[in-house]
Coordinates of C-alpha atoms and ligand atoms in Angstrom, one line a residue:
M1148 CA -28.3 -60.3 -10.2
D1149 CA -28.4 -62.5 -7.2
E1150 CA -24.9 -64.1 -6.6
G1151 CA -26.6 -67.4 -5.8
K1152 CA -27.8 -67.7 -9.4
M1153 CA -24.3 -67.6 -10.9
D1154 CA -23.9 -71.3 -11.4
E1155 CA -23.9 -72.2 -15.1
N1156 CA -25.3 -75.6 -14.3
E1157 CA -28.5 -74.0 -13.2
W1158 CA -29.0 -72.2 -16.5
G1159 CA -30.2 -73.7 -19.8
Y1160 CA -30.8 -72.8 -23.4
H1161 CA -34.3 -71.4 -23.9
G1162 CA -34.4 -70.2 -27.5
E1163 CA -33.2 -67.6 -29.9
G1164 CA -34.2 -65.1 -32.6
N1165 CA -32.3 -63.0 -35.0
K1166 CA -30.6 -60.8 -32.5
S1167 CA -31.0 -62.5 -29.1
L1168 CA -30.1 -65.7 -27.6
V1169 CA -32.2 -66.5 -24.6
V1170 CA -31.1 -68.6 -21.6
A1171 CA -33.3 -69.3 -18.6
H1172 CA -32.6 -69.9 -15.0
A1173 CA -33.9 -73.2 -13.7
Q1174 CA -35.4 -73.6 -10.2
T1175 CA -32.8 -74.0 -7.5
S1176 CA -32.5 -77.4 -5.8
E1177 CA -34.2 -76.1 -2.7
E1178 CA -37.1 -74.8 -4.7
I1179 CA -37.5 -78.2 -6.4
F1180 CA -37.2 -80.0 -3.0
Q1181 CA -39.9 -77.7 -1.6
H1182 CA -42.1 -78.2 -4.6
L1183 CA -41.9 -82.0 -4.3
Q1184 CA -42.4 -81.9 -0.5
N1185 CA -45.5 -79.8 -1.1
I1186 CA -46.9 -82.6 -3.3
V1187 CA -46.3 -85.1 -0.5
D1188 CA -47.8 -82.8 2.1
F1189 CA -50.9 -82.1 0.0
G1190 CA -51.4 -85.9 -0.4
K1191 CA -51.0 -86.5 3.3
N1192 CA -52.8 -83.5 4.8
V1193 CA -55.6 -83.0 2.3
M1194 CA -56.2 -85.8 -0.2
K1195 CA -55.8 -88.6 2.4
E1196 CA -58.2 -86.8 4.7
F1197 CA -60.8 -86.4 1.9
L1198 CA -60.4 -89.7 0.0
G1199 CA -59.2 -92.1 2.7
E1200 CA -56.0 -93.7 3.9
N1201 CA -56.1 -96.7 1.7
Y1202 CA -56.6 -95.0 -1.6
V1203 CA -53.9 -92.3 -1.4
H1204 CA -50.2 -93.1 -1.6
C1205 CA -48.2 -89.9 -1.0
G1206 CA -44.7 -91.2 -1.6
E1207 CA -41.7 -89.4 -0.3
V1208 CA -39.0 -87.1 -1.6
V1209 CA -35.7 -88.9 -2.3
Q1210 CA -32.3 -87.7 -3.2
L1211 CA -30.6 -89.4 -6.1
P1212 CA -27.0 -89.3 -7.4
L1213 CA -26.9 -86.9 -10.4
D1214 CA -25.0 -89.5 -12.5
F1215 CA -27.8 -92.0 -12.0
V1216 CA -30.4 -89.5 -13.0
K1217 CA -28.5 -88.5 -16.2
Q1218 CA -28.0 -92.1 -17.3
L1219 CA -31.6 -93.0 -16.5
C1220 CA -32.8 -90.0 -18.7
L1221 CA -30.7 -91.2 -21.6
K1222 CA -31.9 -94.7 -21.2
I1223 CA -35.6 -93.9 -21.3
Q1224 CA -35.5 -91.1 -23.8
C1225 CA -36.3 -93.3 -26.8
E1226 CA -39.4 -94.7 -25.1
R1227 CA -41.0 -91.4 -24.4
P1228 CA -43.9 -90.4 -26.6
E1229 CA -42.8 -87.7 -29.1
S1230 CA -45.6 -85.4 -28.0
R1231 CA -44.1 -85.2 -24.4
C1232 CA -40.5 -84.7 -25.5
D1233 CA -40.7 -80.9 -25.4
K1234 CA -40.6 -81.3 -21.6
D1235 CA -37.1 -81.8 -20.1
L1236 CA -36.5 -84.0 -17.2
D1237 CA -34.9 -82.4 -14.1
T1238 CA -31.4 -83.7 -14.1
L1239 CA -29.9 -81.0 -11.9
S1240 CA -31.6 -80.9 -8.5
G1241 CA -31.0 -84.6 -7.7
Y1242 CA -34.5 -84.7 -6.1
A1243 CA -37.3 -87.0 -7.1
L1244 CA -40.6 -88.2 -5.8
C1245 CA -40.6 -91.9 -5.0
L1246 CA -44.1 -93.6 -5.2
P1247 CA -45.2 -97.2 -4.9
N1248 CA -45.9 -98.8 -8.2
L1249 CA -49.7 -98.5 -8.2
A1250 CA -50.0 -100.9 -11.1
R1251 CA -49.4 -103.6 -8.4
L1252 CA -51.6 -104.7 -5.6
Q1253 CA -51.3 -102.2 -2.7
T1254 CA -52.7 -104.6 -0.1
Y1255 CA -49.5 -106.7 -0.2
H1256 CA -46.3 -105.5 1.4
F1257 CA -44.1 -107.9 -0.4
A1258 CA -43.6 -108.5 -4.1
E1259 CA -46.5 -110.1 -5.8
H1260 CA -45.4 -113.0 -8.1
R1261 CA -48.8 -113.7 -9.6
P1262 CA -49.8 -112.1 -12.8
I1263 CA -51.3 -108.6 -12.3
L1264 CA -53.8 -106.8 -14.4
C1265 CA -54.1 -103.0 -13.9
V1266 CA -56.9 -100.8 -15.2
E1267 CA -56.2 -97.0 -15.1
I1268 CA -59.2 -94.7 -15.5
K1269 CA -59.1 -90.9 -15.7
P1270 CA -62.8 -90.3 -15.1
K1271 CA -62.8 -86.5 -15.3
C1272 CA -65.6 -84.2 -13.9
G1273 CA -68.6 -86.2 -12.8
F1274 CA -71.2 -83.4 -12.2
I1275 CA -72.9 -80.6 -14.1
P1276 CA -72.3 -77.1 -12.5
F1277 CA -75.1 -76.0 -10.2
S1278 CA -73.7 -72.5 -9.6
S1279 CA -76.0 -69.6 -10.4
D1280 CA -72.9 -67.7 -11.7
V1281 CA -73.0 -69.9 -14.9
T1282 CA -74.0 -67.7 -17.8
H1283 CA -74.5 -70.2 -20.6
E1284 CA -77.6 -72.3 -20.0
M1285 CA -75.9 -75.1 -22.0
K1286 CA -73.5 -75.6 -19.1
H1287 CA -76.4 -76.7 -16.9
K1288 CA -77.4 -79.3 -19.5
V1289 CA -74.2 -80.8 -21.0
C1290 CA -71.2 -81.8 -19.0
R1291 CA -67.8 -80.3 -19.6
Y1292 CA -66.2 -83.5 -20.8
C1293 CA -68.9 -84.0 -23.5
M1294 CA -68.6 -80.4 -24.7
H1295 CA -64.8 -80.6 -24.6
Q1296 CA -64.8 -83.7 -26.8
H1297 CA -65.9 -81.6 -29.8
L1298 CA -63.1 -79.0 -29.3
K1299 CA -60.5 -81.8 -28.9
V1300 CA -61.6 -83.5 -32.1
A1301 CA -61.6 -80.1 -34.0
T1302 CA -58.1 -79.3 -32.8
G1303 CA -56.8 -82.8 -33.7
K1304 CA -56.1 -84.0 -30.2
W1305 CA -58.3 -87.0 -30.8
K1306 CA -59.8 -88.5 -33.9
Q1307 CA -63.3 -89.2 -32.8
I1308 CA -65.9 -88.2 -30.3
S1309 CA -66.2 -90.6 -27.4
K1310 CA -69.5 -91.9 -26.2
Y1311 CA -68.1 -91.9 -22.6
C1312 CA -69.8 -89.4 -20.3
P1313 CA -68.4 -89.1 -16.7
L1314 CA -71.9 -88.6 -15.3
D1315 CA -72.7 -92.2 -16.4
L1316 CA -69.7 -93.6 -14.6
Y1317 CA -70.4 -91.6 -11.5
S1318 CA -74.1 -92.4 -11.5
G1319 CA -73.9 -95.5 -9.4
N1320 CA -76.4 -97.1 -11.8
K1321 CA -74.9 -100.4 -13.0
Q1322 CA -76.3 -100.1 -16.5
R1323 CA -75.0 -96.6 -16.9
M1324 CA -71.6 -97.5 -15.5
Y1325 CA -71.4 -100.5 -17.8
F1326 CA -72.2 -98.3 -20.8
A1327 CA -69.6 -95.7 -19.6
L1328 CA -66.8 -98.4 -19.3
K1329 CA -67.7 -100.0 -22.6
S1330 CA -67.5 -96.5 -24.2
L1331 CA -64.1 -96.0 -22.7
L1332 CA -63.0 -99.3 -24.1
Q1333 CA -64.2 -98.2 -27.6
E1334 CA -62.5 -94.9 -27.5
A1335 CA -59.9 -94.9 -24.7
Q1336 CA -58.2 -91.5 -25.5
N1337 CA -56.3 -90.6 -22.3
N1338 CA -59.1 -91.9 -20.0
L1339 CA -58.3 -95.6 -20.0
K1340 CA -55.2 -97.7 -20.0
I1341 CA -54.8 -101.4 -19.2
F1342 CA -51.5 -102.9 -18.1
K1343 CA -50.6 -106.6 -17.8
N1344 CA -47.6 -107.2 -15.4
G1345 CA -46.8 -103.5 -15.7
E1346 CA -46.8 -103.5 -19.6
L1347 CA -49.3 -101.4 -21.5
I1348 CA -51.6 -103.7 -23.4
Y1349 CA -54.5 -101.4 -24.2
G1350 CA -54.9 -97.6 -24.4
C1351 CA -52.8 -94.7 -25.6
K1352 CA -49.1 -94.4 -24.9
D1353 CA -49.4 -91.4 -27.2
A1354 CA -52.3 -89.9 -29.2
R1355 CA -50.5 -91.1 -32.3
S1356 CA -50.0 -94.7 -31.2
P1357 CA -53.1 -96.1 -29.6
V1358 CA -53.1 -99.8 -28.7
A1359 CA -56.7 -100.7 -29.1
D1360 CA -57.6 -104.0 -30.6
W1361 CA -60.4 -105.8 -28.7
S1362 CA -59.5 -109.3 -29.9
E1363 CA -55.9 -108.8 -28.9
L1364 CA -57.1 -107.4 -25.5
A1365 CA -59.3 -110.5 -25.1
H1366 CA -56.4 -112.7 -25.9
H1367 CA -54.4 -111.1 -23.0
L1368 CA -57.4 -111.2 -20.6
K1369 CA -58.7 -114.7 -21.3
P1370 CA -56.3 -116.5 -18.8
F1371 CA -57.4 -114.1 -16.1
F1372 CA -61.2 -114.4 -16.6
F1373 CA -61.5 -118.0 -18.0
P1374 CA -58.5 -119.7 -16.5
S1375 CA -59.5 -123.3 -16.8
N1376 CA -62.0 -123.1 -19.6
G1377 CA -61.4 -123.9 -23.2
L1378 CA -63.5 -120.9 -24.4
A1379 CA -62.9 -120.8 -28.1
S1380 CA -61.4 -117.6 -29.6
G1381 CA -63.3 -115.4 -32.0
P1382 CA -65.9 -112.7 -31.6
H1383 CA -68.0 -114.6 -29.1
C1384 CA -64.9 -115.1 -26.8
T1385 CA -63.9 -111.5 -27.2
R1386 CA -67.4 -110.3 -26.1
A1387 CA -67.5 -112.7 -23.1
V1388 CA -64.1 -111.6 -21.9
I1389 CA -64.8 -107.8 -22.3
R1390 CA -68.2 -108.3 -20.5
E1391 CA -66.4 -110.0 -17.6
L1392 CA -63.8 -107.2 -17.4
V1393 CA -66.4 -104.5 -17.4
R1394 CA -68.5 -106.3 -14.7
V1395 CA -65.4 -106.7 -12.5
I1396 CA -64.4 -103.1 -12.8
T1397 CA -67.9 -101.9 -12.1
R1398 CA -68.0 -104.1 -8.9
V1399 CA -64.6 -102.8 -7.8
L1400 CA -65.6 -99.2 -8.4
L1401 CA -68.7 -99.6 -6.3
S1402 CA -66.8 -101.3 -3.5
G1403 CA -65.2 -99.8 -0.5
S1404 CA -65.7 -99.0 3.1
D1405 CA -62.6 -97.0 3.5
K1406 CA -63.1 -94.0 5.9
G1407 CA -62.4 -90.6 4.6
R1408 CA -63.7 -87.2 5.5
A1409 CA -65.3 -86.4 2.1
G1410 CA -68.5 -87.2 3.9
T1411 CA -68.0 -84.0 5.9
L1412 CA -68.4 -82.1 2.6
R1413 CA -71.9 -83.6 2.0
S1414 CA -73.8 -81.0 3.8
G1415 CA -72.4 -78.5 1.3
P1416 CA -72.2 -79.5 -2.3
G1417 CA -74.2 -82.8 -1.8
L1418 CA -75.6 -84.4 -4.9
R1419 CA -76.6 -81.3 -6.8
G1420 CA -76.9 -80.5 -10.4
P1421 CA -78.8 -82.5 -13.0
P1422 CA -78.3 -86.3 -12.7
V1423 CA -77.7 -86.8 -16.4
C1424 CA -75.9 -85.0 -19.2
E1425 CA -78.0 -84.3 -22.3
A1426 CA -75.2 -85.2 -24.6
S1427 CA -74.6 -88.7 -23.2
P1428 CA -75.8 -91.3 -25.7
F1429 CA -77.2 -93.3 -22.8
S1430 CA -79.7 -90.6 -21.7
R1431 CA -80.4 -89.6 -25.3
S1432 CA -81.3 -93.1 -26.1
L1433 CA -83.7 -93.3 -23.1
R1434 CA -85.3 -90.1 -24.2
C1435 CA -85.7 -91.3 -27.8
Q1436 CA -87.4 -94.4 -26.4
G1437 CA -89.7 -92.1 -24.4
K1438 CA -88.4 -93.3 -21.1
N1439 CA -87.7 -91.0 -18.1
T1440 CA -84.3 -89.9 -17.3
P1441 CA -82.8 -92.4 -14.9
E1442 CA -82.9 -91.7 -11.2
R1443 CA -79.6 -90.9 -9.6
S1444 CA -79.3 -94.3 -7.8
G1445 CA -76.2 -92.9 -6.1
L1446 CA -72.8 -94.2 -5.4
P1447 CA -72.1 -96.0 -2.1
K1448 CA -70.6 -93.5 0.3
G1449 CA -67.5 -95.5 1.0
C1450 CA -66.4 -95.9 -2.7
L1451 CA -63.6 -93.9 -4.2
L1452 CA -65.8 -92.5 -7.0
Y1453 CA -68.2 -91.0 -4.4
K1454 CA -65.4 -89.4 -2.5
T1455 CA -63.7 -88.1 -5.6
L1456 CA -67.0 -86.5 -6.7
Q1457 CA -67.5 -84.8 -3.4
V1458 CA -64.0 -83.3 -3.7
Q1459 CA -64.7 -82.2 -7.3
M1460 CA -67.8 -80.4 -6.0
L1461 CA -65.7 -78.1 -3.9
D1462 CA -65.9 -76.2 -7.2
L1463 CA -69.1 -74.5 -5.8
L1464 CA -69.1 -71.4 -8.0
D1465 CA -67.9 -72.7 -11.3
I1466 CA -65.0 -71.0 -13.0
E1467 CA -67.4 -68.1 -14.0
G1468 CA -68.1 -67.4 -10.3
L1469 CA -64.6 -68.1 -9.2
Y1470 CA -62.7 -65.9 -11.7
P1471 CA -63.7 -62.5 -10.1
L1472 CA -62.6 -63.9 -6.7
Y1473 CA -59.3 -64.9 -8.2
R1474 CA -59.0 -61.3 -9.5
R1475 CA -59.7 -60.0 -6.0
V1476 CA -56.8 -62.1 -4.6
E1477 CA -54.6 -61.0 -7.5
R1478 CA -55.3 -57.3 -6.8
Y1479 CA -54.4 -57.8 -3.2
L1480 CA -51.2 -59.6 -4.0
E1481 CA -50.2 -56.9 -6.5
E1482 CA -50.5 -54.4 -3.6
F1483 CA -49.0 -56.7 -0.9
P1484 CA -46.7 -59.2 -2.8
E1485 CA -45.1 -60.3 0.5
E1486 CA -48.5 -61.7 1.6
R1487 CA -48.3 -64.6 -0.9
K1488 CA -46.6 -66.7 1.8
T1489 CA -49.1 -65.9 4.5
L1490 CA -52.0 -66.8 2.1
Q1491 CA -50.4 -70.2 1.5
I1492 CA -50.7 -69.9 -2.2
D1493 CA -47.7 -72.1 -2.8
G1494 CA -48.0 -74.1 0.4
P1495 CA -47.4 -75.3 3.0
Y1496 CA -50.4 -77.6 2.5
D1497 CA -50.8 -78.3 6.2
E1498 CA -53.7 -79.0 8.6
A1499 CA -54.6 -75.3 8.7
F1500 CA -54.8 -75.3 4.9
Y1501 CA -57.1 -78.4 5.0
Q1502 CA -59.4 -76.9 7.7
R1503 CA -60.1 -73.8 5.6
L1504 CA -61.2 -76.0 2.7
L1505 CA -64.1 -77.2 4.9
D1506 CA -65.8 -73.8 4.8
L1507 CA -68.5 -74.3 2.2
S1508 CA -70.3 -71.0 2.6
T1509 CA -71.0 -69.2 -0.7
E1510 CA -72.0 -65.8 0.8
D1511 CA -69.4 -63.3 -0.4
D1512 CA -68.6 -60.8 2.4
G1513 CA -66.3 -59.0 0.0
T1514 CA -63.1 -60.0 1.8
V1515 CA -59.9 -61.4 0.5
A1516 CA -60.3 -64.3 3.0
F1517 CA -63.5 -65.4 1.4
A1518 CA -62.0 -65.1 -2.1
L1519 CA -58.9 -67.0 -1.1
T1520 CA -60.9 -69.9 0.4
K1521 CA -62.9 -70.3 -2.8
V1522 CA -59.7 -70.1 -4.9
Q1523 CA -58.1 -72.9 -2.8
Q1524 CA -61.2 -75.0 -2.9
Y1525 CA -61.3 -74.6 -6.7
R1526 CA -57.7 -75.7 -7.0
V1527 CA -58.4 -78.8 -5.0
A1528 CA -61.6 -79.6 -7.0
M1529 CA -59.6 -79.2 -10.2
T1530 CA -57.1 -81.7 -9.0
A1531 CA -59.8 -84.2 -8.2
K1532 CA -61.3 -83.6 -11.7
D1533 CA -58.0 -84.6 -13.3
C1534 CA -56.8 -87.5 -11.2
S1535 CA -56.7 -91.1 -12.2
I1536 CA -57.9 -94.3 -10.5
M1537 CA -55.7 -97.4 -10.7
I1538 CA -57.4 -100.7 -10.2
A1539 CA -55.0 -103.6 -9.7
L1540 CA -56.4 -107.2 -10.0
S1541 CA -54.6 -110.4 -9.3
P1542 CA -56.3 -113.8 -9.6
C1543 CA -56.6 -115.7 -6.4
L1544 CA -57.5 -119.3 -5.5
Q1545 CA -61.1 -120.3 -5.0
D1546 CA -60.5 -121.3 -1.3
A1547 CA -58.5 -118.2 -0.3
S1548 CA -61.4 -117.1 1.9
S1549 CA -59.4 -116.8 5.1
D1550 CA -57.5 -114.1 3.4
Q1551 CA -58.4 -110.6 4.7
R1552 CA -57.8 -108.9 1.4
P1553 CA -60.7 -107.5 -0.6
I1554 CA -61.8 -110.0 -3.3
V1555 CA -64.0 -109.5 -6.3
P1556 CA -65.6 -112.5 -8.0
S1557 CA -66.1 -112.9 -11.7
S1558 CA -68.1 -115.7 -13.3
R1559 CA -65.2 -118.1 -13.6
S1560 CA -62.5 -116.6 -11.3
R1561 CA -61.8 -114.4 -8.3
F1562 CA -59.4 -111.5 -7.9
A1563 CA -57.7 -109.8 -5.0
F1564 CA -57.8 -106.1 -5.8
S1565 CA -56.6 -102.7 -4.7
V1566 CA -57.8 -99.3 -5.7
S1567 CA -55.5 -96.2 -5.6
V1568 CA -55.6 -92.6 -6.8
L1569 CA -52.9 -91.1 -8.9
D1570 CA -51.8 -87.6 -10.0
L1571 CA -52.8 -85.7 -6.9
D1572 CA -50.6 -82.7 -7.1
L1573 CA -52.5 -79.5 -6.4
K1574 CA -53.3 -77.5 -9.6
P1575 CA -51.4 -74.2 -9.6
Y1576 CA -52.9 -70.9 -8.7
E1577 CA -51.5 -69.5 -12.0
S1578 CA -53.7 -71.9 -14.0
I1579 CA -56.9 -70.2 -13.1
P1580 CA -56.9 -67.6 -16.0
H1581 CA -56.2 -70.4 -18.4
Q1582 CA -59.1 -72.4 -17.0
Y1583 CA -61.4 -69.3 -17.4
K1584 CA -60.4 -68.9 -21.1
L1585 CA -60.6 -72.6 -21.8
D1586 CA -64.1 -72.8 -20.3
G1587 CA -65.3 -70.0 -22.6
K1588 CA -63.6 -71.6 -25.6
I1589 CA -65.2 -75.1 -24.9
V1590 CA -68.7 -73.7 -24.4
N1591 CA -68.6 -71.3 -27.4
Y1592 CA -67.3 -73.9 -29.7
Y1593 CA -70.0 -76.3 -28.6
L1594 CA -72.7 -73.7 -29.0
K1595 CA -71.5 -72.5 -32.3
T1596 CA -70.8 -75.8 -34.1
V1597 CA -72.5 -78.6 -32.3
H1598 CA -75.6 -77.4 -30.6
A1599 CA -76.5 -75.3 -33.7
K1600 CA -76.4 -78.5 -35.7
D1601 CA -77.9 -80.8 -33.2
A1602 CA -79.2 -83.2 -35.9
T1603 CA -75.6 -83.7 -37.1
V1604 CA -74.5 -84.6 -33.6
M1605 CA -77.2 -87.1 -33.2
S1606 CA -76.2 -88.8 -36.4
A1607 CA -72.5 -88.7 -35.5
R1608 CA -73.0 -90.2 -32.1
F1609 CA -75.4 -92.8 -33.3
K1610 CA -73.9 -93.7 -36.6
E1611 CA -74.0 -97.3 -35.9
S1612 CA -77.5 -97.3 -34.2
E1613 CA -79.8 -95.5 -36.7
D1614 CA -82.9 -96.1 -34.7
C1615 CA -81.4 -94.5 -31.6
T1616 CA -81.5 -97.5 -29.3
L1617 CA -78.9 -99.0 -27.2
V1618 CA -78.7 -102.6 -26.3
L1619 CA -78.4 -102.7 -22.5
H1620 CA -77.0 -105.8 -20.9
K1621 CA -78.1 -107.0 -17.6
V1622 CA -75.2 -106.4 -15.1
Ligands
5MY19 O1 -58.3 -79.0 -18.8 P1 -58.5 -80.4 -19.2 O2 -59.8 -81.0 -18.7 O3 -58.3 -80.6 -20.7 O4 -57.5 -81.3 -18.5 C1 -56.1 -81.4 -18.8 C2 -55.8 -82.8 -19.3 O5 -56.4 -83.0 -20.5 P2 -57.6 -84.0 -20.7 O6 -58.8 -83.1 -20.9 O7 -57.7 -84.9 -19.6 O8 -57.3 -84.7 -22.0 C3 -54.3 -82.9 -19.5 O9 -54.0 -84.3 -19.9 P3 -53.0 -84.6 -21.1 O10 -51.7 -84.0 -20.6 O11 -53.6 -84.0 -22.3 O12 -53.0 -86.1 -21.1 C4 -53.5 -82.6 -18.2 O13 -53.8 -83.6 -17.2 C5 -53.8 -81.3 -17.7 O14 -53.2 -81.1 -16.4 P4 -51.8 -80.3 -16.2 O15 -52.1 -78.9 -16.9 O16 -50.8 -81.1 -16.9 O17 -51.7 -80.2 -14.7 C6 -55.3 -81.0 -17.6 O18 -55.5 -79.7 -17.3 P5 -56.2 -79.1 -16.0 O19 -56.7 -80.3 -15.1 O20 -55.2 -78.3 -15.3 O21 -57.4 -78.4 -16.5
ATP20 N1 -47.1 -94.5 -8.9 C1 -47.4 -95.0 -10.1 N2 -47.5 -96.3 -10.3 C2 -47.8 -96.7 -11.6 N3 -47.9 -95.9 -12.6 C3 -47.8 -94.6 -12.5 C4 -47.5 -94.0 -11.2 N4 -47.5 -92.7 -11.3 C5 -47.7 -92.4 -12.6 N5 -47.9 -93.6 -13.3 C6 -48.2 -93.7 -14.8 O1 -47.7 -92.5 -15.4 C7 -48.7 -91.8 -16.1 C8 -48.5 -90.3 -15.9 O2 -48.5 -89.9 -14.5 P1 -49.2 -88.7 -14.0 O3 -50.7 -88.7 -14.4 O4 -49.0 -88.6 -12.5 O5 -48.5 -87.5 -14.8 P2 -48.9 -86.1 -15.1 O6 -47.8 -85.4 -15.8 O7 -49.4 -85.4 -13.8 O8 -50.1 -86.3 -16.1 P3 -51.3 -85.3 -16.6 O9 -51.0 -85.0 -18.0 O10 -52.5 -86.2 -16.5 O11 -51.4 -84.2 -15.7 C9 -50.0 -92.2 -15.4 O12 -51.1 -92.1 -16.3 C10 -49.7 -93.7 -15.1 O13 -50.0 -94.6 -16.2

């Protein structure tokens, strides 16, 4: 075995059976450094280009004293959710990624002393696949998030089906967005968290310990939205505060003039696929009322949701069309393993890597080059489908108009705000077979259990609105 691997500190206990005790070699420090540097480079050279300078904070790789890392791990261990504790923290390499605290305003370069509210949304995939490689007709009608909900509830990941549908949030239609955000507030799962001064006040720290009481949330939010008003507490106050929150978040999500090159992708994927998901309670309700499906009013091109959606749409072929291309790359790598580096499977994620992502052709010329481009685009799209948006809000004075920072008004107050994207590390090449299997599982489960009993779905999703109508507030 390689002499360089003979350091006991780099080995750890893995498991054991009756006869064997298994130890595993950890990554070397250089490998970990390279992995972290790749995350930074991917943010800088790819995501900043697509999403825009102001939204992406790449951070930097830093070196930390090992003692400090070990003490820190011990200190925070008791606060980690049980479900994540099977993952060990790296206490050996001494490398870490240092990022700004995105729960704070990013428009200020000095510490903010005013109270800060931060809403984190993981919007997931905002379009229905338009690829002709899709074999199940249902995938052209119901979005992945809505189908996946049923499998997640069946496997016990979450207790109940959410009414949230990403297509509503990405619609650009204020009423649909309002409905989507309210649905997230009703069933946050891992798609919504709210922090006050960095502390989680709403959402799930862990699937088993959700913090989700609307009146408690309203109590926290009241001083932000009704600062000098003696609004009484109770259900009326709760509703008023939640309404203000949702309005402000909708406005912030529709704002933005930040430049980014996601626009260059428009000539390719564009706004394709059906504008609504048939499983969304919003569109179901409209259909029940005999109304047409809403027009896709479209997101403003400068806003982060629009840009994120464009990057998600780099998944041009859907996993069903992509998987055979992945197999082509795999066969090539089995024959020429040394080519993995040249193909930039594990980086570097540089300007050349970015440039190749802009090739949106879908005509397969049978080459490895074509297959590789689609594989890399798919990985980038998957990253955009799993990222989170952090919206930081800090109350500002009524006369702070000379201030150049973006401001969002609410009925009784005004907020300086910043919007950032989080969790932008490129999805691994190795996860593609998993994606392929999971996709089949999600669709088959949905077809077998849900679609077959469509009437049951209707009654489950509309249990509190028997007549199948939704009350839509003016926004
Ligand atoms: O496949 P999905 O859509 O369930 O997404 C996974 C997420 O589950 P979600 O559906 O958001 O509850 C999942 O979220 P949780 O860890 O369950 O909170 C991860 O983000 C996972 O990414 P990775 O494998 O850790 O890089 C995500 O996996 P991929 O983005 O790699 O598919
Ligand atoms: N720079 C940051 N500033 C503030 N909060 C952060 C920052 N980075 C991460 N977080 C918090 O930590 C959580 C986990 O981070 P992140 O999503 O990057 O981890 P992950 O392991 O990639 O998660 P996932 O399971 O979604 O793949 C986020 O949901 C967010 O609440």
